[in-house]
Amino acid sequence: MKKAVLLIILAGIIIRLLGIDSVLYNDEAAWGYGLRDNNSYPAMVNQIPHLPLALYVLKGLASVFNYATGGFRAAALLFGIINSILVYKLAKSEFGEKAAFWSVFVMMFSFWPFLASLQVDMEGSILAFFFISTIYSFLNYEKTKEAKWLAISSLLFLLAMLTKITALLIPAILGIYLVITRRSFVQPLKMLLPVVLPGAMAFLLFSY
């Protein structure tokens, strides 16, 4: 099964490489010019009105390729691969090997994950990474009760909040899950508070 998963991921990467040099289109061009031509956050945010983390991550990765078109798409591709692996691990942990196999198959060959792994933007790449990784880390904390997983979940959510405010959906998703599985409202709040509080404070401090 593991060999089959590796072959699926490899096939998905090869297919994506065929479009790696596709011209930047519409909003993608704003990202390209904004990140290439500006170094400071105030200058970048004038062209790309977003929180700083995604801007600096994409800028750093694209700079490795001298801001070529393929460099911007390679950054999205990198997160697309990482997200597919995380989905595989999450599905395997929660639902078993067979579900994990089909999950990674969908991630590699269905339209929206394919588009997100080449699109110069952040929702389907960087932000999706923080969604998946935070949820994966928190579920590990719920199972093991190890403090390291709680700390990792909190850090990931903090970084997600410095990427886009829609990261608030992460605790909403986890809250619904906990209410259903715990049949309680108080316990989920206590469990989520250490995860949510640092990210919320960082967002408020940055916004202020």
mmCIF file of C-alpha atoms in Angstrom:
data_model
loop_
_atom_site.group_PDB
_atom_site.id
_atom_site.type_symbol
_atom_site.label_atom_id
_atom_site.label_comp_id
_atom_site.label_asym_id
_atom_site.label_seq_id
_atom_site.Cartn_x
_atom_site.Cartn_y
_atom_site.Cartn_z
ATOM 1 C CA MET A 1 0.000 0.000 0.000
ATOM 2 C CA LYS A 2 2.806 2.432 0.880
ATOM 3 C CA LYS A 3 4.441 1.876 -2.515
ATOM 4 C CA ALA A 4 1.125 2.567 -4.218
ATOM 5 C CA VAL A 5 0.752 5.804 -2.244
ATOM 6 C CA LEU A 6 4.266 6.897 -3.231
ATOM 7 C CA LEU A 7 3.497 6.147 -6.883
ATOM 8 C CA ILE A 8 0.285 8.197 -6.674
ATOM 9 C CA ILE A 9 2.143 11.160 -5.176
ATOM 10 C CA LEU A 10 4.909 10.863 -7.772
ATOM 11 C CA ALA A 11 2.369 10.707 -10.612
ATOM 12 C CA GLY A 12 0.582 13.744 -9.181
ATOM 13 C CA ILE A 13 3.829 15.701 -9.041
ATOM 14 C CA ILE A 14 4.740 14.800 -12.635
ATOM 15 C CA ILE A 15 1.329 15.922 -13.910
ATOM 16 C CA ARG A 16 1.630 19.208 -12.033
ATOM 17 C CA LEU A 17 5.103 19.877 -13.392
ATOM 18 C CA LEU A 18 3.527 20.093 -16.848
ATOM 19 C CA GLY A 19 1.838 23.325 -15.749
ATOM 20 C CA ILE A 20 4.577 24.732 -13.546
ATOM 21 C CA ASP A 21 5.499 27.488 -16.025
ATOM 22 C CA SER A 22 1.953 28.553 -16.895
ATOM 23 C CA VAL A 23 1.652 32.345 -17.093
ATOM 24 C CA LEU A 24 0.431 34.107 -13.946
ATOM 25 C CA TYR A 25 -3.217 34.990 -14.459
ATOM 26 C CA ASN A 26 -5.279 37.868 -13.024
ATOM 27 C CA ASP A 27 -4.829 38.009 -9.215
ATOM 28 C CA GLU A 28 -1.787 35.755 -9.513
ATOM 29 C CA ALA A 29 0.003 38.547 -11.363
ATOM 30 C CA ALA A 30 -0.647 40.908 -8.428
ATOM 31 C CA TRP A 31 1.047 38.393 -6.152
ATOM 32 C CA GLY A 32 3.955 38.017 -8.559
ATOM 33 C CA TYR A 33 4.639 41.721 -9.053
ATOM 34 C CA GLY A 34 3.866 42.620 -5.446
ATOM 35 C CA LEU A 35 6.293 40.086 -3.997
ATOM 36 C CA ARG A 36 9.012 40.576 -6.602
ATOM 37 C CA ASP A 37 9.073 44.375 -6.547
ATOM 38 C CA ASN A 38 8.665 45.048 -2.806
ATOM 39 C CA ASN A 39 10.609 44.019 0.272
ATOM 40 C CA SER A 40 8.773 45.667 3.163
ATOM 41 C CA TYR A 41 5.389 44.514 4.430
ATOM 42 C CA PRO A 42 3.735 47.981 4.062
ATOM 43 C CA ALA A 43 4.794 48.063 0.409
ATOM 44 C CA MET A 44 3.660 44.502 -0.283
ATOM 45 C CA VAL A 45 0.316 44.910 1.463
ATOM 46 C CA ASN A 46 -0.559 47.863 -0.795
ATOM 47 C CA GLN A 47 -0.723 45.399 -3.692
ATOM 48 C CA ILE A 48 -1.631 42.249 -1.787
ATOM 49 C CA PRO A 49 -3.945 43.122 1.133
ATOM 50 C CA HIS A 50 -3.217 40.160 3.390
ATOM 51 C CA LEU A 51 -1.596 39.369 6.710
ATOM 52 C CA PRO A 52 2.200 39.021 6.611
ATOM 53 C CA LEU A 53 3.020 35.346 7.020
ATOM 54 C CA ALA A 54 1.863 34.069 3.631
ATOM 55 C CA LEU A 55 3.475 37.027 1.879
ATOM 56 C CA TYR A 56 6.877 36.384 3.384
ATOM 57 C CA VAL A 57 6.684 32.610 2.954
ATOM 58 C CA LEU A 58 5.790 32.885 -0.745
ATOM 59 C CA LYS A 59 8.343 35.639 -1.281
ATOM 60 C CA GLY A 60 11.083 33.584 0.343
ATOM 61 C CA LEU A 61 10.309 30.453 -1.665
ATOM 62 C CA ALA A 62 9.915 32.357 -4.939
ATOM 63 C CA SER A 63 13.193 34.198 -4.393
ATOM 64 C CA VAL A 64 15.025 30.855 -4.500
ATOM 65 C CA PHE A 65 13.944 30.636 -8.148
ATOM 66 C CA ASN A 66 14.716 34.314 -8.833
ATOM 67 C CA TYR A 67 10.984 35.124 -8.940
ATOM 68 C CA ALA A 68 10.421 33.120 -12.118
ATOM 69 C CA THR A 69 6.849 32.059 -12.872
ATOM 70 C CA GLY A 70 7.744 28.463 -12.093
ATOM 71 C CA GLY A 71 9.182 29.576 -8.776
ATOM 72 C CA PHE A 72 5.872 30.999 -7.584
ATOM 73 C CA ARG A 73 4.022 27.864 -8.648
ATOM 74 C CA ALA A 74 6.709 25.643 -7.118
ATOM 75 C CA ALA A 75 5.930 27.200 -3.732
ATOM 76 C CA ALA A 76 2.263 26.215 -4.118
ATOM 77 C CA LEU A 77 3.314 22.768 -5.343
ATOM 78 C CA LEU A 78 5.493 22.230 -2.274
ATOM 79 C CA PHE A 79 2.574 22.935 0.053
ATOM 80 C CA GLY A 80 0.292 20.813 -2.139
ATOM 81 C CA ILE A 81 2.583 17.812 -1.634
ATOM 82 C CA ILE A 82 2.927 18.423 2.110
ATOM 83 C CA ASN A 83 -0.850 18.816 2.461
ATOM 84 C CA SER A 84 -1.467 15.564 0.596
ATOM 85 C CA ILE A 85 0.916 13.711 2.923
ATOM 86 C CA LEU A 86 -0.760 15.250 5.977
ATOM 87 C CA VAL A 87 -4.197 14.245 4.685
ATOM 88 C CA TYR A 88 -2.890 10.712 4.202
ATOM 89 C CA LYS A 89 -1.537 10.570 7.774
ATOM 90 C CA LEU A 90 -4.707 12.091 9.214
ATOM 91 C CA ALA A 91 -6.979 9.708 7.319
ATOM 92 C CA LYS A 92 -4.828 6.710 8.251
ATOM 93 C CA SER A 93 -4.851 7.681 11.910
ATOM 94 C CA GLU A 94 -8.618 8.198 12.069
ATOM 95 C CA PHE A 95 -10.066 5.822 9.462
ATOM 96 C CA GLY A 96 -7.427 3.288 8.431
ATOM 97 C CA GLU A 97 -5.119 2.500 5.517
ATOM 98 C CA LYS A 98 -7.791 2.115 2.835
ATOM 99 C CA ALA A 99 -9.361 5.493 3.580
ATOM 100 C CA ALA A 100 -5.883 7.056 3.635
ATOM 101 C CA PHE A 101 -5.110 5.603 0.195
ATOM 102 C CA TRP A 102 -8.233 7.062 -1.389
ATOM 103 C CA SER A 103 -7.749 10.357 0.433
ATOM 104 C CA VAL A 104 -4.315 10.887 -1.077
ATOM 105 C CA PHE A 105 -5.662 9.742 -4.456
ATOM 106 C CA VAL A 106 -8.318 12.459 -4.305
ATOM 107 C CA MET A 107 -5.722 15.032 -3.227
ATOM 108 C CA MET A 108 -3.491 14.168 -6.161
ATOM 109 C CA PHE A 109 -6.012 13.859 -8.970
ATOM 110 C CA SER A 110 -9.183 15.813 -8.197
ATOM 111 C CA PHE A 111 -9.659 19.302 -9.635
ATOM 112 C CA TRP A 112 -9.569 21.633 -6.623
ATOM 113 C CA PRO A 113 -6.492 20.209 -4.864
ATOM 114 C CA PHE A 114 -4.775 20.101 -8.264
ATOM 115 C CA LEU A 115 -5.580 23.763 -8.888
ATOM 116 C CA ALA A 116 -4.564 24.821 -5.365
ATOM 117 C CA SER A 117 -1.184 23.107 -5.688
ATOM 118 C CA LEU A 118 -0.279 25.298 -8.669
ATOM 119 C CA GLN A 119 -2.173 28.517 -7.953
ATOM 120 C CA VAL A 120 -0.191 31.522 -6.744
ATOM 121 C CA ASP A 121 -2.300 32.345 -3.700
ATOM 122 C CA MET A 122 -2.512 31.094 -0.132
ATOM 123 C CA GLU A 123 -5.962 29.676 0.665
ATOM 124 C CA GLY A 124 -5.391 26.314 -0.992
ATOM 125 C CA SER A 125 -1.719 26.009 -0.079
ATOM 126 C CA ILE A 126 -0.342 27.780 3.002
ATOM 127 C CA LEU A 127 -3.643 28.310 4.815
ATOM 128 C CA ALA A 128 -4.753 24.768 3.986
ATOM 129 C CA PHE A 129 -1.481 23.525 5.490
ATOM 130 C CA PHE A 130 -2.236 25.264 8.773
ATOM 131 C CA PHE A 131 -5.803 23.934 8.805
ATOM 132 C CA ILE A 132 -4.752 20.335 8.256
ATOM 133 C CA SER A 133 -1.664 20.395 10.475
ATOM 134 C CA THR A 134 -3.427 22.112 13.394
ATOM 135 C CA ILE A 135 -6.295 19.630 13.317
ATOM 136 C CA TYR A 136 -3.878 16.694 12.973
ATOM 137 C CA SER A 137 -1.809 17.932 15.927
ATOM 138 C CA PHE A 138 -4.842 18.544 18.114
ATOM 139 C CA LEU A 139 -6.246 15.076 17.416
ATOM 140 C CA ASN A 140 -2.879 13.642 18.429
ATOM 141 C CA TYR A 141 -3.072 15.645 21.643
ATOM 142 C CA GLU A 142 -6.580 14.360 22.302
ATOM 143 C CA LYS A 143 -5.368 10.762 21.937
ATOM 144 C CA THR A 144 -2.031 10.978 23.759
ATOM 145 C CA LYS A 145 -2.589 13.901 26.176
ATOM 146 C CA GLU A 146 1.059 14.809 25.515
ATOM 147 C CA ALA A 147 1.803 18.480 26.142
ATOM 148 C CA LYS A 148 4.003 18.720 23.051
ATOM 149 C CA TRP A 149 1.011 18.167 20.752
ATOM 150 C CA LEU A 150 -0.945 20.871 22.556
ATOM 151 C CA ALA A 151 1.986 23.267 22.167
ATOM 152 C CA ILE A 152 2.346 22.398 18.479
ATOM 153 C CA SER A 153 -1.385 22.905 17.915
ATOM 154 C CA SER A 154 -1.233 26.294 19.617
ATOM 155 C CA LEU A 155 1.794 27.399 17.572
ATOM 156 C CA LEU A 156 0.241 26.269 14.298
ATOM 157 C CA PHE A 157 -3.002 28.079 15.034
ATOM 158 C CA LEU A 158 -1.060 31.234 15.931
ATOM 159 C CA LEU A 159 0.719 31.075 12.562
ATOM 160 C CA ALA A 160 -2.598 30.414 10.832
ATOM 161 C CA MET A 161 -4.044 33.568 12.387
ATOM 162 C CA LEU A 162 -1.104 35.525 10.995
ATOM 163 C CA THR A 163 -1.962 34.115 7.566
ATOM 164 C CA LYS A 164 -5.673 34.889 7.260
ATOM 165 C CA ILE A 165 -8.507 35.561 9.696
ATOM 166 C CA THR A 166 -10.526 32.694 8.219
ATOM 167 C CA ALA A 167 -8.245 30.522 10.369
ATOM 168 C CA LEU A 168 -10.950 31.094 13.001
ATOM 169 C CA LEU A 169 -12.727 28.218 11.294
ATOM 170 C CA ILE A 170 -10.109 25.866 12.764
ATOM 171 C CA PRO A 171 -11.361 26.085 16.373
ATOM 172 C CA ALA A 172 -14.914 26.078 15.022
ATOM 173 C CA ILE A 173 -14.258 22.739 13.309
ATOM 174 C CA LEU A 174 -12.526 21.302 16.374
ATOM 175 C CA GLY A 175 -15.254 22.659 18.640
ATOM 176 C CA ILE A 176 -18.018 20.940 16.669
ATOM 177 C CA TYR A 177 -16.009 17.709 16.696
ATOM 178 C CA LEU A 178 -15.452 17.883 20.454
ATOM 179 C CA VAL A 179 -19.067 18.751 21.253
ATOM 180 C CA ILE A 180 -20.240 15.748 19.228
ATOM 181 C CA THR A 181 -17.689 13.303 20.660
ATOM 182 C CA ARG A 182 -17.719 14.589 24.262
ATOM 183 C CA ARG A 183 -21.423 15.458 24.418
ATOM 184 C CA SER A 184 -20.512 18.577 26.362
ATOM 185 C CA PHE A 185 -19.936 22.272 25.766
ATOM 186 C CA VAL A 186 -17.773 23.079 28.778
ATOM 187 C CA GLN A 187 -15.033 20.497 28.264
ATOM 188 C CA PRO A 188 -14.404 21.428 24.600
ATOM 189 C CA LEU A 189 -14.011 25.077 25.624
ATOM 190 C CA LYS A 190 -11.425 24.136 28.252
ATOM 191 C CA MET A 191 -9.528 21.974 25.764
ATOM 192 C CA LEU A 192 -9.512 24.597 22.996
ATOM 193 C CA LEU A 193 -8.672 27.634 25.098
ATOM 194 C CA PRO A 194 -4.883 26.944 25.244
ATOM 195 C CA VAL A 195 -4.893 26.468 21.472
ATOM 196 C CA VAL A 196 -6.952 29.517 20.542
ATOM 197 C CA LEU A 197 -5.788 32.133 23.054
ATOM 198 C CA PRO A 198 -2.196 32.718 21.823
ATOM 199 C CA GLY A 199 -3.307 32.991 18.194
ATOM 200 C CA ALA A 200 -6.161 35.345 19.025
ATOM 201 C CA MET A 201 -3.856 37.558 21.080
ATOM 202 C CA ALA A 202 -1.205 37.639 18.346
ATOM 203 C CA PHE A 203 -3.832 38.628 15.787
ATOM 204 C CA LEU A 204 -5.224 41.389 18.010
ATOM 205 C CA LEU A 205 -1.758 42.749 18.790
ATOM 206 C CA PHE A 206 -0.799 42.755 15.120
ATOM 207 C CA SER A 207 -4.078 44.394 14.079
ATOM 208 C CA TYR A 208 -3.718 47.047 16.780
#
